[in-house]
Short mmCIF file of C-alpha atoms in Angstrom, two decimals:
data_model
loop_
_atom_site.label_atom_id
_atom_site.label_comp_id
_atom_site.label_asym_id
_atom_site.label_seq_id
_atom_site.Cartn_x
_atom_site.Cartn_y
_atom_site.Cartn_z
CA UNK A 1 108.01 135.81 151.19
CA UNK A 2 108.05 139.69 151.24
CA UNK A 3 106.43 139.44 154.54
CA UNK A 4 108.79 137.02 155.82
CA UNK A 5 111.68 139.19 154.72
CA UNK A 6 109.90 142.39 156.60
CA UNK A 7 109.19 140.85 159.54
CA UNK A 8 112.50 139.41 159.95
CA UNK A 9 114.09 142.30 161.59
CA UNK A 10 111.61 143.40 163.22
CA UNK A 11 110.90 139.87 165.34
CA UNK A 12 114.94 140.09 165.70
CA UNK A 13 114.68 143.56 167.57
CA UNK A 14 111.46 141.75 169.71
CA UNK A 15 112.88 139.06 170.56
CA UNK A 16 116.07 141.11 171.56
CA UNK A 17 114.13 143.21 173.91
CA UNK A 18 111.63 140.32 175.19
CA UNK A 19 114.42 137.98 176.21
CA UNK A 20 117.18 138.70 178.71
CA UNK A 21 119.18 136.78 177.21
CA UNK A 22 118.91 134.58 173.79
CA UNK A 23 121.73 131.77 173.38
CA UNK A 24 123.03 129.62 170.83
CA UNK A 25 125.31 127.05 171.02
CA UNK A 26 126.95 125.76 168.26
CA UNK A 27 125.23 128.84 165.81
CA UNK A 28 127.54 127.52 163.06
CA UNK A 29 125.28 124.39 162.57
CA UNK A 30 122.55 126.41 162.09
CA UNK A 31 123.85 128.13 159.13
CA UNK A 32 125.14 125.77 156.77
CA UNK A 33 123.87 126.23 153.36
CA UNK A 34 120.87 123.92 152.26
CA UNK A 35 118.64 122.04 151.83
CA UNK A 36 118.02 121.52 155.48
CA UNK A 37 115.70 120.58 157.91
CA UNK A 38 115.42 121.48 161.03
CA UNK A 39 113.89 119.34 164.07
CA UNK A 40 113.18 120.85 167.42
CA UNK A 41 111.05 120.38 170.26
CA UNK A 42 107.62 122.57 171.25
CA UNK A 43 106.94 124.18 174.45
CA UNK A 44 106.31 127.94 173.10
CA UNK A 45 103.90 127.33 170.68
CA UNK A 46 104.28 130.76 168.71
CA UNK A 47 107.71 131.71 170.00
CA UNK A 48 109.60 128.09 168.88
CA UNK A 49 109.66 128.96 165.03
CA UNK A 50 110.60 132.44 165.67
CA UNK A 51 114.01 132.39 168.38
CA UNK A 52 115.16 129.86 165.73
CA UNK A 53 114.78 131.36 162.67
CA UNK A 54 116.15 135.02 163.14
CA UNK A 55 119.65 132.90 164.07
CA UNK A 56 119.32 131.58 159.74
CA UNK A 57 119.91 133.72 157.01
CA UNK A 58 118.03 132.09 154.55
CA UNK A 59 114.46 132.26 154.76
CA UNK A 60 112.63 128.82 156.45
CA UNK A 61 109.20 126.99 155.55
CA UNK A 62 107.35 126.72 159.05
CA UNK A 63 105.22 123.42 159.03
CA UNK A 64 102.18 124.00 161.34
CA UNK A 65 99.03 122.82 162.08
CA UNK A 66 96.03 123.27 160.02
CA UNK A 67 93.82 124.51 162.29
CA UNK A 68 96.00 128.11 162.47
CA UNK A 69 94.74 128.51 159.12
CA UNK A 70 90.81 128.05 159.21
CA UNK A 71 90.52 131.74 160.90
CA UNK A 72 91.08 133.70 157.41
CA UNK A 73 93.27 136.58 159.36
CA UNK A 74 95.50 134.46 161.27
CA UNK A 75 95.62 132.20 158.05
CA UNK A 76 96.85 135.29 155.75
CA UNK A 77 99.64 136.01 158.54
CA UNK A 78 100.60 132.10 158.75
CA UNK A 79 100.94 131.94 154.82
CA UNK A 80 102.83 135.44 154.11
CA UNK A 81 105.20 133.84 156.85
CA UNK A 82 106.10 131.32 154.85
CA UNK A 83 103.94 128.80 156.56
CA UNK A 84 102.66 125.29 155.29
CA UNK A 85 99.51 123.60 156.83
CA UNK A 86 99.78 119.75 158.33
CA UNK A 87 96.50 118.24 158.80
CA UNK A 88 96.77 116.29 162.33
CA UNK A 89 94.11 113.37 162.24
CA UNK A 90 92.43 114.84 165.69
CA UNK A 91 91.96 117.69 164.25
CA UNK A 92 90.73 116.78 161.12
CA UNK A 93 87.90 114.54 162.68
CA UNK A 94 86.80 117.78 164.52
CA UNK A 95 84.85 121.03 163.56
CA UNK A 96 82.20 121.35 160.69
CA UNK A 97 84.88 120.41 157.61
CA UNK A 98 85.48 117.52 159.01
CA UNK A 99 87.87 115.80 156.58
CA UNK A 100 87.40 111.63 155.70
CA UNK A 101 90.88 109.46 155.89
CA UNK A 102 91.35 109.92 152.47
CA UNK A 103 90.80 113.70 152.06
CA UNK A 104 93.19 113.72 155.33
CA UNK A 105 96.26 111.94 152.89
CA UNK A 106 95.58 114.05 150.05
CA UNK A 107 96.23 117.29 152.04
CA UNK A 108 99.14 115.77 153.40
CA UNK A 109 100.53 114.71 150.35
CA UNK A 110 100.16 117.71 149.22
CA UNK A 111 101.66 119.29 151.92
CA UNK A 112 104.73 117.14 151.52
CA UNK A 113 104.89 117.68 148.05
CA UNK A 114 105.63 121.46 148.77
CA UNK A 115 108.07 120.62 151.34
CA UNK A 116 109.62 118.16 148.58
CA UNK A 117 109.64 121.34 146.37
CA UNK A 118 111.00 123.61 148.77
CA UNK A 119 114.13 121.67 149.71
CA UNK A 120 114.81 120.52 146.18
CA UNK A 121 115.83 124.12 145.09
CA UNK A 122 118.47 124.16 148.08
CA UNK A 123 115.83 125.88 150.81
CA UNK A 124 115.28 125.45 154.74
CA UNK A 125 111.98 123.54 156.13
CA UNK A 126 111.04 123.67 159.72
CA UNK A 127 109.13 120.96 162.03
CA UNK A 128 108.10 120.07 165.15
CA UNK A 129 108.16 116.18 165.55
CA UNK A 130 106.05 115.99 168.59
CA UNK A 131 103.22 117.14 166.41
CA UNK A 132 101.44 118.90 169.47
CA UNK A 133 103.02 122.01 172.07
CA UNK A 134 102.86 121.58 175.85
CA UNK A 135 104.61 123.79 177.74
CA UNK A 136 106.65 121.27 179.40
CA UNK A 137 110.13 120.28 180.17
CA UNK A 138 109.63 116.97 178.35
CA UNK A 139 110.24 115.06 174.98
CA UNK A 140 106.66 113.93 173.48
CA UNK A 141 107.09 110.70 171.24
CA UNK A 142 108.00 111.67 168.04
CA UNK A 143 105.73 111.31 164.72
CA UNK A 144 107.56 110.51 161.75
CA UNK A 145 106.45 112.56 159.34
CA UNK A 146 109.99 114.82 159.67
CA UNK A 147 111.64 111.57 158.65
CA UNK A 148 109.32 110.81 155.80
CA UNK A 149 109.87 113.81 154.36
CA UNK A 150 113.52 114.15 154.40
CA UNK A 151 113.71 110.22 152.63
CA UNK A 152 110.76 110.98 150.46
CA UNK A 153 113.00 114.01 148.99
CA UNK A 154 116.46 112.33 149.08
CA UNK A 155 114.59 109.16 147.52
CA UNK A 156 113.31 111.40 144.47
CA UNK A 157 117.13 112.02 143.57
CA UNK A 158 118.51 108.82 144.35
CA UNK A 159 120.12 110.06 147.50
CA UNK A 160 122.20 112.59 145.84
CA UNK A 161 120.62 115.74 147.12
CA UNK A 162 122.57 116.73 150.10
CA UNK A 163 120.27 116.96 152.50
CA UNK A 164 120.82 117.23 156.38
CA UNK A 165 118.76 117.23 159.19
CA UNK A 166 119.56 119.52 162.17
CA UNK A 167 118.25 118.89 165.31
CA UNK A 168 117.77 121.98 168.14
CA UNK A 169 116.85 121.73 171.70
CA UNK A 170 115.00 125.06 172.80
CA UNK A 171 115.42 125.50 176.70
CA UNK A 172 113.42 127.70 177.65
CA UNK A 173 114.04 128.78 181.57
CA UNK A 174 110.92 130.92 182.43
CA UNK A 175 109.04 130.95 179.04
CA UNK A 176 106.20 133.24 179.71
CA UNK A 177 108.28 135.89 181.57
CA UNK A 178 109.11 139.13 180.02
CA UNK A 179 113.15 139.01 180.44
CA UNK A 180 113.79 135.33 180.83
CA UNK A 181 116.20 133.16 178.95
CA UNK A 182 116.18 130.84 175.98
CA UNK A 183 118.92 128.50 175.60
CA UNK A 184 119.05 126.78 171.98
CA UNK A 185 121.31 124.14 172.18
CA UNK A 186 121.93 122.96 167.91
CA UNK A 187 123.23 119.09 167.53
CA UNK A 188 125.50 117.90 164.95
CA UNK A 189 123.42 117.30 160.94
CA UNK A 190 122.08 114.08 160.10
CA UNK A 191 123.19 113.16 156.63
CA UNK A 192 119.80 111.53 154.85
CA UNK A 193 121.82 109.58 152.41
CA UNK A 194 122.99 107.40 155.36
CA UNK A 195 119.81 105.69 155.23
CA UNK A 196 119.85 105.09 151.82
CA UNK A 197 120.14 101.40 151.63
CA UNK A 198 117.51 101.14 154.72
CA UNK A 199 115.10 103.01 152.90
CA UNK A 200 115.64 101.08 149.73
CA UNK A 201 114.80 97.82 151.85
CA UNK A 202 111.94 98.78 153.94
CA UNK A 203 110.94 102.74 153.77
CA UNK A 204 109.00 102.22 157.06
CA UNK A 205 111.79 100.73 158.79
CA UNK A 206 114.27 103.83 157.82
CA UNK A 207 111.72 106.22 159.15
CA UNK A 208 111.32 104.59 162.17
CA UNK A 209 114.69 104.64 162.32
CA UNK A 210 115.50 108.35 161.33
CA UNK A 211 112.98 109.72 164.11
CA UNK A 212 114.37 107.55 166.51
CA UNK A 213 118.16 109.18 165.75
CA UNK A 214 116.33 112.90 166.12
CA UNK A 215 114.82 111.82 169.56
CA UNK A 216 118.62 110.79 170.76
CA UNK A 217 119.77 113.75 169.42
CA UNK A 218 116.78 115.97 170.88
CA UNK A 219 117.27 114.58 174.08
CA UNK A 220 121.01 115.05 174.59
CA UNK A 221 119.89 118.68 174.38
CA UNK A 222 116.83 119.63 176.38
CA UNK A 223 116.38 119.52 180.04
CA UNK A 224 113.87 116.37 180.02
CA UNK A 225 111.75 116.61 183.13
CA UNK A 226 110.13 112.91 184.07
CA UNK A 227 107.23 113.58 186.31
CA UNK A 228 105.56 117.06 187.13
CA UNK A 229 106.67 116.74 191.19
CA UNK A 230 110.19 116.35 190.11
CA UNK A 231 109.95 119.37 187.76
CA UNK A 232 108.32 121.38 190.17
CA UNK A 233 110.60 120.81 192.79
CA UNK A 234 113.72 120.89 190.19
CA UNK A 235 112.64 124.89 189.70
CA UNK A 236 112.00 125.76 192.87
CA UNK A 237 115.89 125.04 193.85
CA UNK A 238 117.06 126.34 190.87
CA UNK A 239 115.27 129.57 191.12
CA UNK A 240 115.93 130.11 195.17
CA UNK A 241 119.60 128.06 195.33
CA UNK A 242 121.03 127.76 191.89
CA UNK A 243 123.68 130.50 192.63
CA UNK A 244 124.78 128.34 195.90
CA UNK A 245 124.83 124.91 193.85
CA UNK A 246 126.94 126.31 191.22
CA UNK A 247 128.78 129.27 192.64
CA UNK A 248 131.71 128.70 189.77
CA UNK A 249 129.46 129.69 186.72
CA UNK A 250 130.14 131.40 184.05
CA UNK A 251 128.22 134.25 183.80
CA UNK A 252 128.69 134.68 179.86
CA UNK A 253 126.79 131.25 179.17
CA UNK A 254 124.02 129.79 180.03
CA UNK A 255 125.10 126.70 179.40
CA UNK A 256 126.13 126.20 182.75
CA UNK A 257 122.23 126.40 184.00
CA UNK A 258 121.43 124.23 181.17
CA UNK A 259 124.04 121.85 182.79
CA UNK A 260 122.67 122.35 186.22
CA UNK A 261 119.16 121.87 185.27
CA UNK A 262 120.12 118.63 183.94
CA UNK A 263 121.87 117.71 186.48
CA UNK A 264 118.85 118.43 189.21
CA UNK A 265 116.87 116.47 187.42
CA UNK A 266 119.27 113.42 187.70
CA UNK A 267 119.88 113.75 190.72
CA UNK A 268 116.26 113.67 191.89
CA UNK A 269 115.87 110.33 189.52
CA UNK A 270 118.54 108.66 191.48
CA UNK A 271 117.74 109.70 195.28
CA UNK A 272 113.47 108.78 194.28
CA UNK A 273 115.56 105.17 193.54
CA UNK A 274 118.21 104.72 195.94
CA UNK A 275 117.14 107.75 198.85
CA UNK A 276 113.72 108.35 199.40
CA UNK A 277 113.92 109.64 202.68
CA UNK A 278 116.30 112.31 202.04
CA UNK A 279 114.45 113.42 198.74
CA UNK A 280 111.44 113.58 201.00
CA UNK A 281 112.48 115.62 203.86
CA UNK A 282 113.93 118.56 201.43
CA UNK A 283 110.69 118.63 199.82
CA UNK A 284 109.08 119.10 202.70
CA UNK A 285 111.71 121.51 204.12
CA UNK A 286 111.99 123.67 200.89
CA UNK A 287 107.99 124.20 200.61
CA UNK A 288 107.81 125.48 203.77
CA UNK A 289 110.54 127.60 203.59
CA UNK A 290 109.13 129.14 200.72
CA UNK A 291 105.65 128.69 201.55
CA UNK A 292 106.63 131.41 204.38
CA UNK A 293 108.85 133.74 202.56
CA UNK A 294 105.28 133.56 200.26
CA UNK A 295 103.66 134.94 203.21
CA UNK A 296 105.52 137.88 204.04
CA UNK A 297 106.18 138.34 200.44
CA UNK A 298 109.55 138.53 200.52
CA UNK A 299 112.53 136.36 198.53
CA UNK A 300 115.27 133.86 199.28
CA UNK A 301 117.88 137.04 198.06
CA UNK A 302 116.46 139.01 200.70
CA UNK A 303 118.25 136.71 203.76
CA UNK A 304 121.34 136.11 201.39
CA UNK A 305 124.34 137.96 202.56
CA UNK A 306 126.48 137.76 199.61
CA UNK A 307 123.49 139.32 197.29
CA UNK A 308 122.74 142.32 199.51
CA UNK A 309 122.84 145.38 197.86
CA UNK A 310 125.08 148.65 198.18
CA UNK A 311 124.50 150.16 201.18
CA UNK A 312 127.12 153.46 200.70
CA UNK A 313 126.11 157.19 200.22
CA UNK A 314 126.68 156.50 196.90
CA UNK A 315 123.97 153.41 196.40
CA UNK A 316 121.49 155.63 198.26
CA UNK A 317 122.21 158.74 196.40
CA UNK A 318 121.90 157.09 192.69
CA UNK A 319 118.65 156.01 194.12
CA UNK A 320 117.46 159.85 195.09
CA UNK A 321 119.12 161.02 191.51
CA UNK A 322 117.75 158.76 189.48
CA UNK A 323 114.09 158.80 190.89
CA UNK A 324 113.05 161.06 188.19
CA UNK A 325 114.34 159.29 185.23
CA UNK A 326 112.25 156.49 186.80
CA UNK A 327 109.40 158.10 186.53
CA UNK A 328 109.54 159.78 183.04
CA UNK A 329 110.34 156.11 181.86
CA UNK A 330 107.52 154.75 184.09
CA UNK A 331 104.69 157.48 182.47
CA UNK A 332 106.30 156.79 179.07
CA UNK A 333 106.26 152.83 178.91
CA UNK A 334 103.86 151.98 181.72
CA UNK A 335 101.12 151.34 179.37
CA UNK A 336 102.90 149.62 176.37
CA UNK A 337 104.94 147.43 178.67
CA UNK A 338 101.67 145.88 181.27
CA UNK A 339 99.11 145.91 178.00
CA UNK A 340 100.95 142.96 176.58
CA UNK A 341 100.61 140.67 179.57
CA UNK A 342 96.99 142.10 180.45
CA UNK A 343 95.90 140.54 176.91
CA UNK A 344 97.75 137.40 176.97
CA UNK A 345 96.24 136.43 179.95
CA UNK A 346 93.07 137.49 179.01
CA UNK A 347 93.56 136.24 175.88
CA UNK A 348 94.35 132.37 176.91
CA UNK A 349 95.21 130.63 179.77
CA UNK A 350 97.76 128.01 177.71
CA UNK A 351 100.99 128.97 178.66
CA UNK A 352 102.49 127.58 175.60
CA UNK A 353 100.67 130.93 173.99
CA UNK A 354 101.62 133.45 176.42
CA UNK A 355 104.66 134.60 175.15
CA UNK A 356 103.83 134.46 171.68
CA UNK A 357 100.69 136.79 172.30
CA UNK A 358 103.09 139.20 174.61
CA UNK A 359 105.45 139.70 171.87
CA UNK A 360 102.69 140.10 169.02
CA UNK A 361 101.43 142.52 171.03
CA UNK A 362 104.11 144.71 172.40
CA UNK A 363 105.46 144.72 168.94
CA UNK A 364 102.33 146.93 168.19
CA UNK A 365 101.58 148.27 171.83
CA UNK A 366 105.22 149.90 172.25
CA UNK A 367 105.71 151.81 168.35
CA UNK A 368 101.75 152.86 168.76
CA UNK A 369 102.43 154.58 172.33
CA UNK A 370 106.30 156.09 170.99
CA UNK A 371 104.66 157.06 167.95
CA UNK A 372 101.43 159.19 169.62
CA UNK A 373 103.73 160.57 172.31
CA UNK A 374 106.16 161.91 169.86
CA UNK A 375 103.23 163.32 167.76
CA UNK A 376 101.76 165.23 171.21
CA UNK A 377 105.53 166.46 172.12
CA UNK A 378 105.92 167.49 168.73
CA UNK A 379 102.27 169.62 168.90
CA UNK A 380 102.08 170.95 172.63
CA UNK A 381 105.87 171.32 173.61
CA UNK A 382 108.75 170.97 170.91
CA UNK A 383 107.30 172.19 167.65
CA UNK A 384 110.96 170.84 166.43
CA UNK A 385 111.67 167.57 164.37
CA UNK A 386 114.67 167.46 165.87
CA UNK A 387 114.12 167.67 169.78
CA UNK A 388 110.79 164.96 169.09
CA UNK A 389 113.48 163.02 167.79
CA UNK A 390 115.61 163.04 170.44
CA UNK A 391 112.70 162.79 172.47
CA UNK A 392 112.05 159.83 170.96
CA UNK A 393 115.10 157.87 171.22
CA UNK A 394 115.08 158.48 174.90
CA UNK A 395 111.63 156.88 175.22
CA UNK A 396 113.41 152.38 175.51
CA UNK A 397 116.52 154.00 176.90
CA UNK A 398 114.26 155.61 179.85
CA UNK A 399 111.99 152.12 180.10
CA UNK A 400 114.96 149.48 180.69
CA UNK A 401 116.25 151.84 183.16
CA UNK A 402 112.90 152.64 184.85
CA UNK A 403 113.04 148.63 185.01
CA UNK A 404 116.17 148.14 186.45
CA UNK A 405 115.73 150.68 188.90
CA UNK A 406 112.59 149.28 189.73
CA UNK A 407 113.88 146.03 190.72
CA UNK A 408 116.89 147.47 192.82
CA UNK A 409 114.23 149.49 194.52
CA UNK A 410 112.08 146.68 194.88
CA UNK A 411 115.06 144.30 196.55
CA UNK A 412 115.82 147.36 199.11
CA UNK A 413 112.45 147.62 200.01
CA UNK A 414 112.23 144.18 200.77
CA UNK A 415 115.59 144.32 202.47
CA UNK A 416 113.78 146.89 205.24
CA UNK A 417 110.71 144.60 205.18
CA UNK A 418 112.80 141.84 206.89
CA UNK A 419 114.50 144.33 209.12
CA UNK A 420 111.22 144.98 210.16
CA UNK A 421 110.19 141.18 211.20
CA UNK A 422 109.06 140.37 214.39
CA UNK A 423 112.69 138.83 215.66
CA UNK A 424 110.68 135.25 215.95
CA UNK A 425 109.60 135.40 212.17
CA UNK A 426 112.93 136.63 211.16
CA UNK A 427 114.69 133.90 212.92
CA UNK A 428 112.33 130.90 212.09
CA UNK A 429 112.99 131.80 208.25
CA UNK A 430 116.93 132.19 208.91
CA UNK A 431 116.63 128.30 210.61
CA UNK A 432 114.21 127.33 207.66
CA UNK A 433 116.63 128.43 205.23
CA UNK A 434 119.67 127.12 207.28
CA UNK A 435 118.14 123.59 207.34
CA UNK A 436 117.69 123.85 203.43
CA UNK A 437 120.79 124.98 202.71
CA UNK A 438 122.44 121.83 205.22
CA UNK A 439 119.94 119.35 203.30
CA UNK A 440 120.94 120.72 199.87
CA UNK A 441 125.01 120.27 200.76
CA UNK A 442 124.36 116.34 202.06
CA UNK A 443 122.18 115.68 198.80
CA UNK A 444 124.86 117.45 196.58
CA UNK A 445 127.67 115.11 198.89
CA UNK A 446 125.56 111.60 198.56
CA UNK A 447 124.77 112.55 194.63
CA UNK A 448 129.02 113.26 194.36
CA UNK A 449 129.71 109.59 195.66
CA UNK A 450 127.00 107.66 194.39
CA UNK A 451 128.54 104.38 192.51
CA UNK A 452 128.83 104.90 188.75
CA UNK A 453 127.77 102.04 186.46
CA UNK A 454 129.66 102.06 183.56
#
């Protein structure tokens, strides 16, 4: 638990630099006092647990799977951080201690029995029904061992404990980019004693029915992909035209993407149905379109008008100024900020484990480099406390600006690349685009006046 409660800020102040942006909505439902469980989905293996639990006060009881605990380092970490082993049957029938269907139950049980424990004196337990991660926008069917647990610990005090069940959809909208966004979307609790008289006439039954209530609930809030085309192409317009299909939102939420997301998704259900033909030739349309821009390595932002950059004195002198800040927060981060990603990638090539791995990582990578640059400023050049202190504090200030600039500089220099285009390449991409653009506006009209069944 000490670990837990050290760790706590720090994984805050990661997660605050790795994500752009972190959302809740709803946060109140996440802090109600306990005992409470909490359901969500898995597509972030390492980084689920975590964007949840810095948003809770009091501490939480992570259930994971057993195999994170058979390597003795990572199984010290898992268990100082408050984490408590499930032993999956496919994993148990696997490796040299292989466990027999009994030994499998007792280790469950007792299992359980801590999570029976743990919410008894009022505390928080964690769980991931799906029982596996897949980074995936989908909803794997549900085990229902979340259920049995919450009735096996209601049962033991006739239904008198108090306990809810909270369900949160994590929407994740680039999840192994460094400054993407997470969008955790908390549904209304599920009071346990409402099964009370199910449970007392068929405890099966009532679990079956308590996971079933956690997959509605789970699936009002996720962005539920249905087939790996339709997810595909579902990104690719939301990351080249979401700012043209929903040119109201509101920048201060991201629930409008969430909305949007959903909302591409249904649409592409009902034209596969009802409009083939049309789903068909923007597919076809939109991969070439970016299967070009590809090519010349350029972006969709590059031939939008409305998201062209300053192009006054001013723009170009900020860019001349600030080219040396740039580059003392380039040769200050550089190595901190690409060493995460080298050995995440190197590490695995499951992208539910990227992230997790990055922000291990640069938690260590980025103090490590501060703290041996301010100890060779301090040495060679300041021989002052106080200046290698100031020295330090400049050190993330200079890095998210050496970022930013680096993508404005980037965009302008991709700007003059398409200024630069052979007049036929420039103008088949402005027609490719065009054509998009006219298919995306019909789609968005048909989809608008599509009969409603009610």
């Amino acid at each position: 638990m000490l670990f837990y409660t050290l760790m706590k800020p720090l994984v805050r102040v990661g997660l605050r630099v790795f994500f752009r942006r972190l959302e809740v909505r709803h946060r109140e439902r996440l802090r109600q006092p306990g005992p409470l469980m909490l359901c969500s989905n898995h597509p972030n293996t390492l980084m689920d647990p975590l964007v949840t639990a810095v948003h809770r006060r009091q501490p939480i009881a992570f259930l994971a799977k057993s195999t994170f605990f058979k390597n003795p380092f990572l199984g010290a970490i898992m268990r100082s951080g408050n984490c408590i082993p499930i032993f999956r049957r496919q994993d148990a029938e696997t490796g040299a201690e292989a466990l027999s269907a009994a030994q499998l139950a007792a280790s469950n049980e007792a299992s359980f029995g801590r999570c029976y424990d743990y919410l008894e004196r009022g505390g928080t337990v964690m769980i991931f029904p799906e029982g596996t991660s897949v980074s995936e926008r989908r909803l794997r069917p549900l085990k229902t061992g979340a259920a049995r647990i919450a009735l096996g610990t209601e049962a033991r005090h006739d239904f008198r404990l108090g306990l809810k069940i909270v369900c949160v959809g994590t929407n994740y909208f680039d999840p192994s980019r460094f400054r993407s966004d997470v969008f955790l979307n908390v549904a209304p609790p599920i009071e346990v004693s409402d099964y009370a008289a199910r449970y007392r006439q068929d405890p099966d039954a009532a679990a079956d029915e308590m996971t079933e209530e956690i997959r509605r609930r789970l699936t009002r809030r996720l962005v539920i992909s249905r087939a790996a085309e339709d997810e595909q192409l579902a990104q690719q317009v939301e990351r080249t035209f979401g700012d043209h299909l929903n040119p109201d939102d509101d920048p201060t939420t991201l629930y409008d993407n969430f909305q949007l997301s959903r909302t591409l998704l249904d649409a592409l259900a009902w034209f596969e149905q009802h409009d083939a033909g049309r789903l068909a030739a923007l597919r076809t349309a939109l991969s070439e379109y970016l299967a070009n821009l590809q090519h010349q390595r350029l972006d969709d932002d590059d031939f939008d008008q409305s998201q062209r950059p300053g192009t006054g004195l001013a723009d170009y002198l900020y860019l001349i100024a600030g080219f040396p800040v740039w580059l003392y927060g380039l040769l200050t981060n550089y190595l901190p900020y690409k060493l995460p990603a080298e050995i995440a990638h190197r590490a695995t090539r499951e992208t539910e484990f990227i992230a997790g791995i990055m922000l291990g990582v640069g938690m260590l990578t980025f103090p490590l480099a501060y703290a041996l640059e301010a100890a060779a400023v301090q040495h060679w050049l300041t021989h002052d406390w106080r200046l290698t202190l100031l020295f330090v504090s400049s050190l993330p200030i200079a890095g998210f600006y050496a970022l930013g600039y680096w993508q404005t500089l980037s965009a302008r220099l991709r700007r003059l690349r398409v200024r630069r285009l052979p007049g036929a390449t420039r103008s088949l991409l402005q027609a490719q685009r065009t054509t998009v653009l006219r298919l995306l506006d019909e789609a968005r009209e048909a989809y608008a006046q599509r009969p409603v069944t009610r």
